[in-house]
Amino acid sequence: MTDLDLEVRDGVDRETIETVHAMSGTYKYGWSTEIEMDYAPKGVSEDIVRLISSKNEEPEWMLEWRLTAYRRWVQMEEPHWAMLHYPKIDYQDQYYYAKPKSMAVKPKSLDEVDPKILATYKKLGIPLKEQLILAGVEGAETMGERKVAVDAVFDSVSVGTTFKAELAKAGVIFCSISEAIKEHPELVKKYIGSVVPQSDNFFATLNSAVFSDGSFVYIPPGTRCPMELSTYFRINAENTGQFERTLIIADKGSYVSYLEGCTAPKRDTNQLHAAVVELVILEDAEVKYSTVQNWYPGDENGLGGIYNFVTKRADCRGDRAKVMWTQVETGSAITWKYPSCILRGDDSQGEFYSIAIANNAQQADTGTKMVHLGKRTKSRIVSKGISAGRAQNTYRGLVSMHPKATDSRNYTQCDSLLIGDKCGAHTVPYIEVKNNSSRVEHEATTSKVDEDQLFYCRSRGMDEEEAVALVVNGFCKEVLQALPMEFAMEAQSLVAISLEGSVG
Amino acid sequence: MLEINNLHVKLEEEDKIILRGVNLKIGAGEVHAIMGPNGSGKSTLSYVLSGRDGYEVTEGSAKLEGAELLEMEPEARAAAGLFLAFQYPVEIPGVGNMTFLRTAVNAQRKARGEAEISAGDFLKLVREKAKALQIDAEMLKRPVNVGFSGGEKKRNEILQMAMLEPKMCILDETDSGLDVDAMKLVAEGVNALRGAGRSFLVITHYQRLLDHIKPDFVHIMAAGRIIKTGGPELALEVENNGYADLLAEGV
Ligand SMILES: Nc1ncnc2c1ncn2[C@@H]1O[C@H](COP(=O)(O)OP(=O)(O)O)[C@@H](O)[C@H]1O
Ligand SMILES: [Mg+2]
């Protein structure tokens, strides 16, 4: 690291503490926007699936694809193997489609989007203007100009995508998936469901039937995406599930870094979020996918909050393909999420860096799967679980070395930190090695937040919450460092905010 | 500056009494040394003054510039100007030394209603102070005390002290485990901070530190009490004869 790096990093940490103090409340994004919506009738049925498809003006093949999924889904049962306890979900008591009335005719450009929606994103701090993003820390100017293109998804629809023209010049396609189905059917048809098949699991199958929108990315061969891409998901409507679907294709020798953020208003009822993310990574291509998941977690008694059931999977289809998942999971009442890597190409690599924080009554069951199919494939898992309040936090991971995946390696490090004595941390690693030349290493630790460390910080003048935030951010450092700069800052302050009230 | 009156302390979890009526008065700008056999309660005194959990004050008071320390949170004591250089500095993995310092400096400033230090000013200041203690840029980047040698940890404590500019500094065996050169650095660091009414309480076993940091008073602590107080010559007496005579006298 250069001296400059240090100063910037240092500024980042400082920023965190300030942000935390500035936000003396709890969940910062809990407000909602009053907006007129068009709803499909409550519940899910073939008719609803047809309605969603027709609202999106989809071709026939897409409708058939959805219906296949729906017919499959009605025969499936909700899985209950995760360490999660929640009341039975009534799938007929939700809206599956909610679209702002102002979006009835899709705006041609962001200037035409309802000012209320634009104001919502502004309040969330999401730039929907095509502007340079300065990281907001001293020294950041010197890192050069940075641009981030944003696709903004509001309830069931994408309201707009920035920097499309500039990206198109580089041959990059970045648009909503509903648009891609119409504009780039050959790509969507070829790749959708090729990583997470329609019948994959209960939640993914439901998503395949009713997904309303999401993001689509295609990076052509040999292209380094000229800016970071991001999608920002906002659930606003009440009793409405969000089912988005993201498909990213990195063609041979290409590179893209993609960020995903999510928030929702405070509501007393639980809301369902069942997303699917598919990454297709061809020969010598590389994808970095970072998530800061900050759905409403419910109140301190466990009332309300998002049920987050997400299927994310990357298929390293070509030789030397690389994927890196980084996730910071601080929100949601329930998190069920296992971003996975299929290491199919020889010498392909998968990495998973995760911070999962569960406070109050939150429950998180999250981890990854590393499926080694190709020769000399490598994977690395770094998981940091933090439990506070009465929360339960489970790491669940699978490392599988197939017979042909010779000379492959995995390294797993799984650390749990407990704050207080009413919470729980659980580690459930599954390891299967079916050849003799591969090696799997697993290290796990569980510790309590160290009183001596907290006292040391406090004796230097920090208050208890500042001390906890500092120590926990230190515990998470490896993962925070894997995030792009802006996200690292946001994540650090989130870590601190989501632990508010966990001490004292 | 610091006035400790009849301080009695036991462990919170057990019925073990550690301090049995400590009396100590330190004037502004004075340097006091405490010596005494292992286990006599020196570290306990420094922890209780700075507000560590696990101890129960059964009697007595400790005032810093007239304000009762024992009723304050540890961070409030720090903001009020108390500093303890730990006998065993604590490691904080993943937290850069600089980040830690800056967070601490600004937390105290905020508590006192002062403006935060700018990133630029902070860097300048920390580099200047670190240089005097021969702490290089590399050590400033590393996580707090993680993988530091004994000497590096102690110098790092003095760096924190220099950055925080406390009024009342307690040094708990900051010289233990240091070689002669490192000890000189620490002593120079302390001496650079002397003046401006700043007071010191130096806990040590060795005369050699007191050769560099001249104390105004030397106290001998045994079994939770200060049994004798004198001038610098008392430290020499301990150096030459050990504690045995003093202890016999004290009973
Ligand atoms: N947290 C604690 N738990 C148990 N015993 C303690 C604790 N703190 C101090 N003691 C005991 O109190 C006595 C004084 O210890 P200490 O203050 O560290 O002495 P000194 O610093 O003079 O060597 C010792 O007998 C020590 O074992
Ligand atoms: Mg001691």
Coordinates of N, CA, C and O in Angstrom, one line a residue, chain A residues 1-15 17-19 21-22 138 450-467 469-478 481 492, chain B residues 47 50-53 73-76 78-79 82-86 89-96 98-100 102-108 110 116 118-120 122-123 127 137 140-141 144-145 156-157 160 164:
Chain A
M1 N 0.8 -1.2 0.0 CA 0.0 0.0 0.0 C 0.9 1.3 0.0 O 1.8 1.3 0.7
T2 N 0.5 2.2 -0.8 CA 1.2 3.5 -0.8 C 0.7 4.3 0.4 O -0.3 4.0 1.0
D3 N 1.4 5.4 0.6 CA 1.0 6.3 1.7 C -0.4 6.9 1.4 O -1.2 7.1 2.3
L4 N -0.7 7.1 0.1 CA -1.9 7.7 -0.2 C -3.1 6.8 0.1 O -4.1 7.2 0.7
D5 N -2.9 5.6 -0.2 CA -3.9 4.6 0.1 C -4.3 4.6 1.6 O -5.5 4.6 1.9
L6 N -3.3 4.7 2.4 CA -3.5 4.7 3.8 C -4.3 5.9 4.2 O -5.3 5.8 4.9
E7 N -4.0 7.1 3.7 CA -4.8 8.3 4.0 C -6.2 8.1 3.7 O -7.1 8.5 4.4
V8 N -6.4 7.6 2.5 CA -7.8 7.4 2.0 C -8.5 6.4 2.9 O -9.6 6.7 3.5
R9 N -7.9 5.3 3.1 CA -8.5 4.3 3.9 C -8.9 4.8 5.3 O -9.9 4.6 5.9
D10 N -7.9 5.6 5.8 CA -8.1 6.2 7.1 C -9.3 7.1 7.1 O -10.1 7.1 8.0
G11 N -9.4 7.9 6.0 CA -10.5 8.8 5.9 C -11.8 8.0 5.9 O -12.8 8.4 6.5
V12 N -11.8 6.9 5.3 CA -13.0 6.1 5.2 C -13.5 5.7 6.6 O -14.6 5.9 6.9
D13 N -12.6 5.2 7.4 CA -13.0 4.8 8.7 C -13.5 5.9 9.5 O -14.5 5.8 10.2
R14 N -12.9 7.0 9.4 CA -13.3 8.2 10.1 C -14.8 8.6 9.7 O -15.6 8.8 10.5
E15 N -14.9 8.5 8.4 CA -16.2 8.9 7.8 C -17.3 8.0 8.4 O -18.4 8.5 8.8
I17 N -17.6 6.6 11.4 CA -17.9 7.0 12.7 C -18.8 8.2 12.6 O -19.8 8.3 13.3
E18 N -18.4 9.2 11.8 CA -19.2 10.4 11.6 C -20.6 10.1 11.1 O -21.6 10.6 11.7
T19 N -20.7 9.2 10.1 CA -22.0 8.9 9.6 C -22.8 8.3 10.6 O -24.0 8.7 10.8
H21 N -22.8 8.7 13.8 CA -23.2 9.6 14.8 C -24.3 10.6 14.2 O -25.2 11.0 14.9
A22 N -24.1 10.8 12.9 CA -25.1 11.7 12.2 C -26.4 11.0 12.2 O -27.5 11.7 12.3
E138 N -11.5 12.7 1.6 CA -10.4 13.5 1.3 C -9.4 12.6 0.6 O -9.2 11.5 1.0
D450 N -14.4 -8.7 22.4 CA -13.4 -8.7 23.5 C -13.6 -7.4 24.4 O -13.4 -6.3 24.0
E451 N -13.8 -7.7 25.7 CA -14.0 -6.6 26.6 C -12.8 -5.7 26.8 O -12.9 -4.5 27.0
D452 N -11.6 -6.4 26.7 CA -10.4 -5.6 26.9 C -10.2 -4.7 25.7 O -9.7 -3.5 25.9
Q453 N -10.6 -5.1 24.5 CA -10.5 -4.2 23.3 C -11.4 -3.0 23.5 O -11.1 -1.9 23.2
L454 N -12.6 -3.3 23.9 CA -13.6 -2.2 24.1 C -13.1 -1.2 25.2 O -13.2 0.0 25.0
F455 N -12.6 -1.8 26.3 CA -12.1 -0.9 27.3 C -10.9 -0.1 26.8 O -10.8 1.1 27.1
Y456 N -10.0 -0.7 26.1 CA -8.9 0.0 25.5 C -9.3 1.2 24.7 O -8.8 2.3 24.8
C457 N -10.3 1.0 23.8 CA -10.9 2.0 23.0 C -11.5 3.1 23.8 O -11.3 4.3 23.6
R458 N -12.3 2.7 24.8 CA -13.0 3.7 25.7 C -12.0 4.5 26.5 O -12.2 5.7 26.7
S459 N -10.9 3.9 26.9 CA -9.9 4.6 27.8 C -9.2 5.7 26.9 O -8.6 6.5 27.4
R460 N -9.4 5.5 25.6 CA -8.8 6.6 24.7 C -9.9 7.6 24.3 O -9.6 8.4 23.4
G461 N -11.1 7.5 24.8 CA -12.1 8.5 24.6 C -13.3 8.1 23.7 O -14.2 8.9 23.5
M462 N -13.3 6.9 23.2 CA -14.4 6.5 22.3 C -15.6 6.1 23.2 O -15.3 5.4 24.2
D463 N -16.8 6.4 22.7 CA -17.9 5.8 23.5 C -18.1 4.4 23.1 O -17.5 3.9 22.2
E464 N -19.0 3.7 23.9 CA -19.1 2.3 23.7 C -19.5 1.9 22.3 O -19.0 0.9 21.7
E465 N -20.5 2.6 21.7 CA -20.9 2.2 20.4 C -19.8 2.5 19.3 O -19.6 1.7 18.4
E466 N -19.1 3.5 19.5 CA -18.0 3.8 18.6 C -16.9 2.7 18.7 O -16.4 2.2 17.7
A467 N -16.7 2.3 20.0 CA -15.7 1.2 20.2 C -16.2 -0.1 19.6 O -15.4 -0.8 18.9
A469 N -18.2 -0.4 17.0 CA -18.2 -0.3 15.6 C -16.7 -0.4 15.1 O -16.5 -1.1 14.1
L470 N -15.8 0.1 15.8 CA -14.4 0.1 15.4 C -13.9 -1.4 15.4 O -13.3 -1.9 14.5
V471 N -14.2 -2.1 16.6 CA -13.7 -3.4 16.7 C -14.3 -4.4 15.7 O -13.7 -5.2 15.1
V472 N -15.6 -4.2 15.5 CA -16.3 -5.0 14.5 C -15.9 -4.8 13.1 O -15.6 -5.7 12.3
N473 N -15.7 -3.5 12.8 CA -15.1 -3.2 11.4 C -13.7 -3.8 11.2 O -13.4 -4.2 10.2
G474 N -13.0 -3.8 12.3 CA -11.7 -4.5 12.3 C -11.8 -6.0 12.0 O -11.1 -6.5 11.1
F475 N -12.8 -6.6 12.6 CA -13.1 -8.0 12.5 C -13.5 -8.3 11.0 O -13.1 -9.4 10.5
C476 N -14.1 -7.3 10.4 CA -14.6 -7.5 9.0 C -13.6 -7.0 7.9 O -14.0 -7.1 6.7
K477 N -12.5 -6.5 8.3 CA -11.6 -5.8 7.4 C -11.4 -6.5 6.1 O -11.5 -5.9 5.0
E478 N -11.1 -7.8 6.2 CA -10.7 -8.5 4.9 C -11.8 -8.4 3.9 O -11.6 -8.4 2.7
Q481 N -12.4 -4.8 2.6 CA -11.4 -4.4 1.6 C -11.6 -5.0 0.2 O -11.1 -4.5 -0.8
Q492 N -19.2 0.1 5.9 CA -18.7 0.4 7.2 C -19.7 1.1 8.1 O -19.8 0.7 9.3
Chain B
Y47 N -6.1 0.8 36.7 CA -7.4 0.4 36.0 C -8.6 1.1 36.7 O -9.5 1.5 36.0
S50 N -9.0 4.5 35.6 CA -9.5 4.8 34.3 C -10.8 4.1 33.9 O -11.3 4.3 32.8
G51 N -11.3 3.4 34.9 CA -12.7 2.9 34.7 C -13.0 1.5 34.2 O -14.0 1.3 33.6
R52 N -12.0 0.6 34.3 CA -12.2 -0.7 33.8 C -13.3 -1.5 34.6 O -13.3 -1.3 35.8
D53 N -14.0 -2.3 34.0 CA -15.0 -3.1 34.7 C -14.4 -4.2 35.5 O -13.2 -4.6 35.2
E73 N -17.9 7.6 33.0 CA -17.6 6.5 32.1 C -16.2 6.6 31.7 O -15.6 7.7 31.7
P74 N -15.5 5.5 31.3 CA -14.1 5.6 30.9 C -13.8 6.7 29.9 O -12.8 7.4 30.0
E75 N -14.7 6.8 28.9 CA -14.4 7.8 27.8 C -14.5 9.2 28.3 O -13.8 10.1 27.8
A76 N -15.4 9.4 29.4 CA -15.5 10.7 29.9 C -14.2 11.1 30.7 O -13.7 12.2 30.7
A78 N -11.3 10.0 30.0 CA -10.3 10.3 29.0 C -10.4 11.7 28.5 O -9.5 12.5 28.4
A79 N -11.7 12.1 28.2 CA -11.9 13.4 27.7 C -11.6 14.5 28.7 O -11.2 15.6 28.4
L82 N -7.5 12.2 31.5 CA -6.8 11.1 32.1 C -6.3 10.2 31.0 O -7.0 9.9 30.1
F83 N -5.1 9.7 31.2 CA -4.5 8.7 30.2 C -3.8 7.7 30.9 O -3.0 7.9 31.8
L84 N -4.0 6.4 30.5 CA -3.3 5.3 31.1 C -2.5 4.6 30.0 O -3.0 4.2 29.0
A85 N -1.2 4.6 30.1 CA -0.3 3.7 29.2 C -0.4 2.3 29.8 O 0.1 2.1 30.9
F86 N -1.0 1.4 29.1 CA -1.3 0.1 29.7 C 0.0 -0.7 29.9 O 1.0 -0.7 29.1
P89 N -0.6 -3.5 26.5 CA -1.4 -2.8 25.5 C -2.2 -3.9 24.7 O -1.7 -5.0 24.5
V90 N -3.4 -3.5 24.4 CA -4.3 -4.5 23.8 C -4.2 -4.5 22.2 O -4.1 -3.4 21.6
E91 N -4.3 -5.7 21.6 CA -4.3 -5.8 20.2 C -5.7 -5.7 19.6 O -6.6 -6.2 20.1
I92 N -5.8 -4.9 18.5 CA -7.1 -4.8 17.9 C -7.0 -5.2 16.4 O -6.6 -4.3 15.6
P93 N -7.2 -6.4 16.0 CA -7.0 -6.9 14.7 C -7.8 -6.1 13.7 O -9.0 -5.8 14.0
G94 N -7.3 -5.8 12.5 CA -8.0 -5.1 11.4 C -8.2 -3.7 11.6 O -8.7 -3.0 10.6
V95 N -7.9 -3.1 12.7 CA -8.1 -1.6 12.9 C -6.7 -1.0 12.8 O -5.8 -1.2 13.6
G96 N -6.5 -0.2 11.7 CA -5.2 0.5 11.5 C -4.9 1.4 12.7 O -5.7 2.1 13.3
M98 N -3.4 4.2 12.7 CA -3.8 5.6 12.4 C -5.2 5.9 12.6 O -5.7 6.9 13.1
T99 N -6.1 4.9 12.1 CA -7.5 5.1 12.3 C -7.9 5.1 13.7 O -8.7 6.0 14.2
F100 N -7.2 4.3 14.5 CA -7.5 4.2 15.9 C -7.1 5.6 16.6 O -7.9 6.1 17.3
R102 N -6.8 8.5 15.2 CA -7.6 9.6 14.7 C -9.0 9.5 15.3 O -9.6 10.6 15.7
T103 N -9.6 8.3 15.4 CA -10.9 8.2 16.1 C -10.8 8.6 17.5 O -11.7 9.3 18.0
A104 N -9.7 8.3 18.2 CA -9.6 8.6 19.6 C -9.5 10.2 19.8 O -10.2 10.8 20.6
V105 N -8.6 10.7 19.0 CA -8.4 12.2 19.1 C -9.7 12.9 18.8 O -10.1 13.8 19.6
N106 N -10.4 12.5 17.8 CA -11.6 13.3 17.5 C -12.7 13.0 18.5 O -13.6 13.9 18.7
A107 N -12.8 11.8 19.0 CA -13.8 11.5 20.0 C -13.6 12.4 21.2 O -14.6 12.9 21.7
Q108 N -12.4 12.6 21.6 CA -12.1 13.4 22.8 C -12.4 14.9 22.5 O -13.0 15.6 23.3
K110 N -14.5 16.0 20.3 CA -16.0 16.1 20.3 C -16.6 16.2 21.7 O -17.4 17.1 21.9
E116 N -13.3 18.9 15.1 CA -12.5 17.8 14.8 C -11.2 18.2 14.1 O -11.2 19.3 13.4
S118 N -8.6 18.2 11.1 CA -8.7 17.8 9.7 C -7.7 16.7 9.4 O -6.7 16.5 10.1
A119 N -8.0 16.0 8.3 CA -7.2 14.8 7.9 C -5.7 15.3 7.7 O -4.8 14.6 8.2
G120 N -5.6 16.4 7.1 CA -4.2 16.9 6.8 C -3.5 17.3 8.0 O -2.3 16.8 8.2
F122 N -4.0 16.2 11.0 CA -3.8 15.0 11.8 C -2.6 14.3 11.3 O -1.7 13.9 12.1
L123 N -2.5 14.1 10.0 CA -1.4 13.4 9.4 C 0.0 14.0 9.8 O 0.9 13.4 10.1
R127 N 2.8 12.2 12.1 CA 4.1 11.9 11.6 C 5.2 12.5 12.4 O 6.2 11.9 12.6
A137 N 6.4 4.7 9.3 CA 5.1 4.7 8.6 C 4.4 3.3 8.6 O 3.2 3.2 8.7
L140 N 2.6 2.6 11.6 CA 1.3 3.4 11.7 C 0.2 2.7 11.0 O -1.0 2.9 11.2
K141 N 0.6 2.0 9.9 CA -0.4 1.4 9.1 C -0.9 0.1 9.7 O -2.0 -0.3 9.4
V144 N -3.6 -2.0 15.2 CA -3.2 -1.6 16.6 C -2.6 -2.8 17.3 O -3.2 -3.8 17.7
N145 N -1.3 -2.6 17.6 CA -0.5 -3.5 18.5 C -0.4 -5.0 17.9 O 0.3 -5.8 18.6
N156 N 4.2 2.7 21.2 CA 2.9 3.1 20.6 C 2.0 3.7 21.7 O 1.2 4.6 21.4
E157 N 2.1 3.3 22.9 CA 1.3 3.9 24.0 C 1.7 5.3 24.2 O 0.9 6.2 24.4
Q160 N 0.3 7.5 21.5 CA -1.1 7.8 21.8 C -1.2 8.9 22.8 O -2.0 9.9 22.7
L164 N -2.9 12.6 22.3 CA -4.1 12.9 23.0 C -3.8 14.1 24.0 O -4.8 14.7 24.5

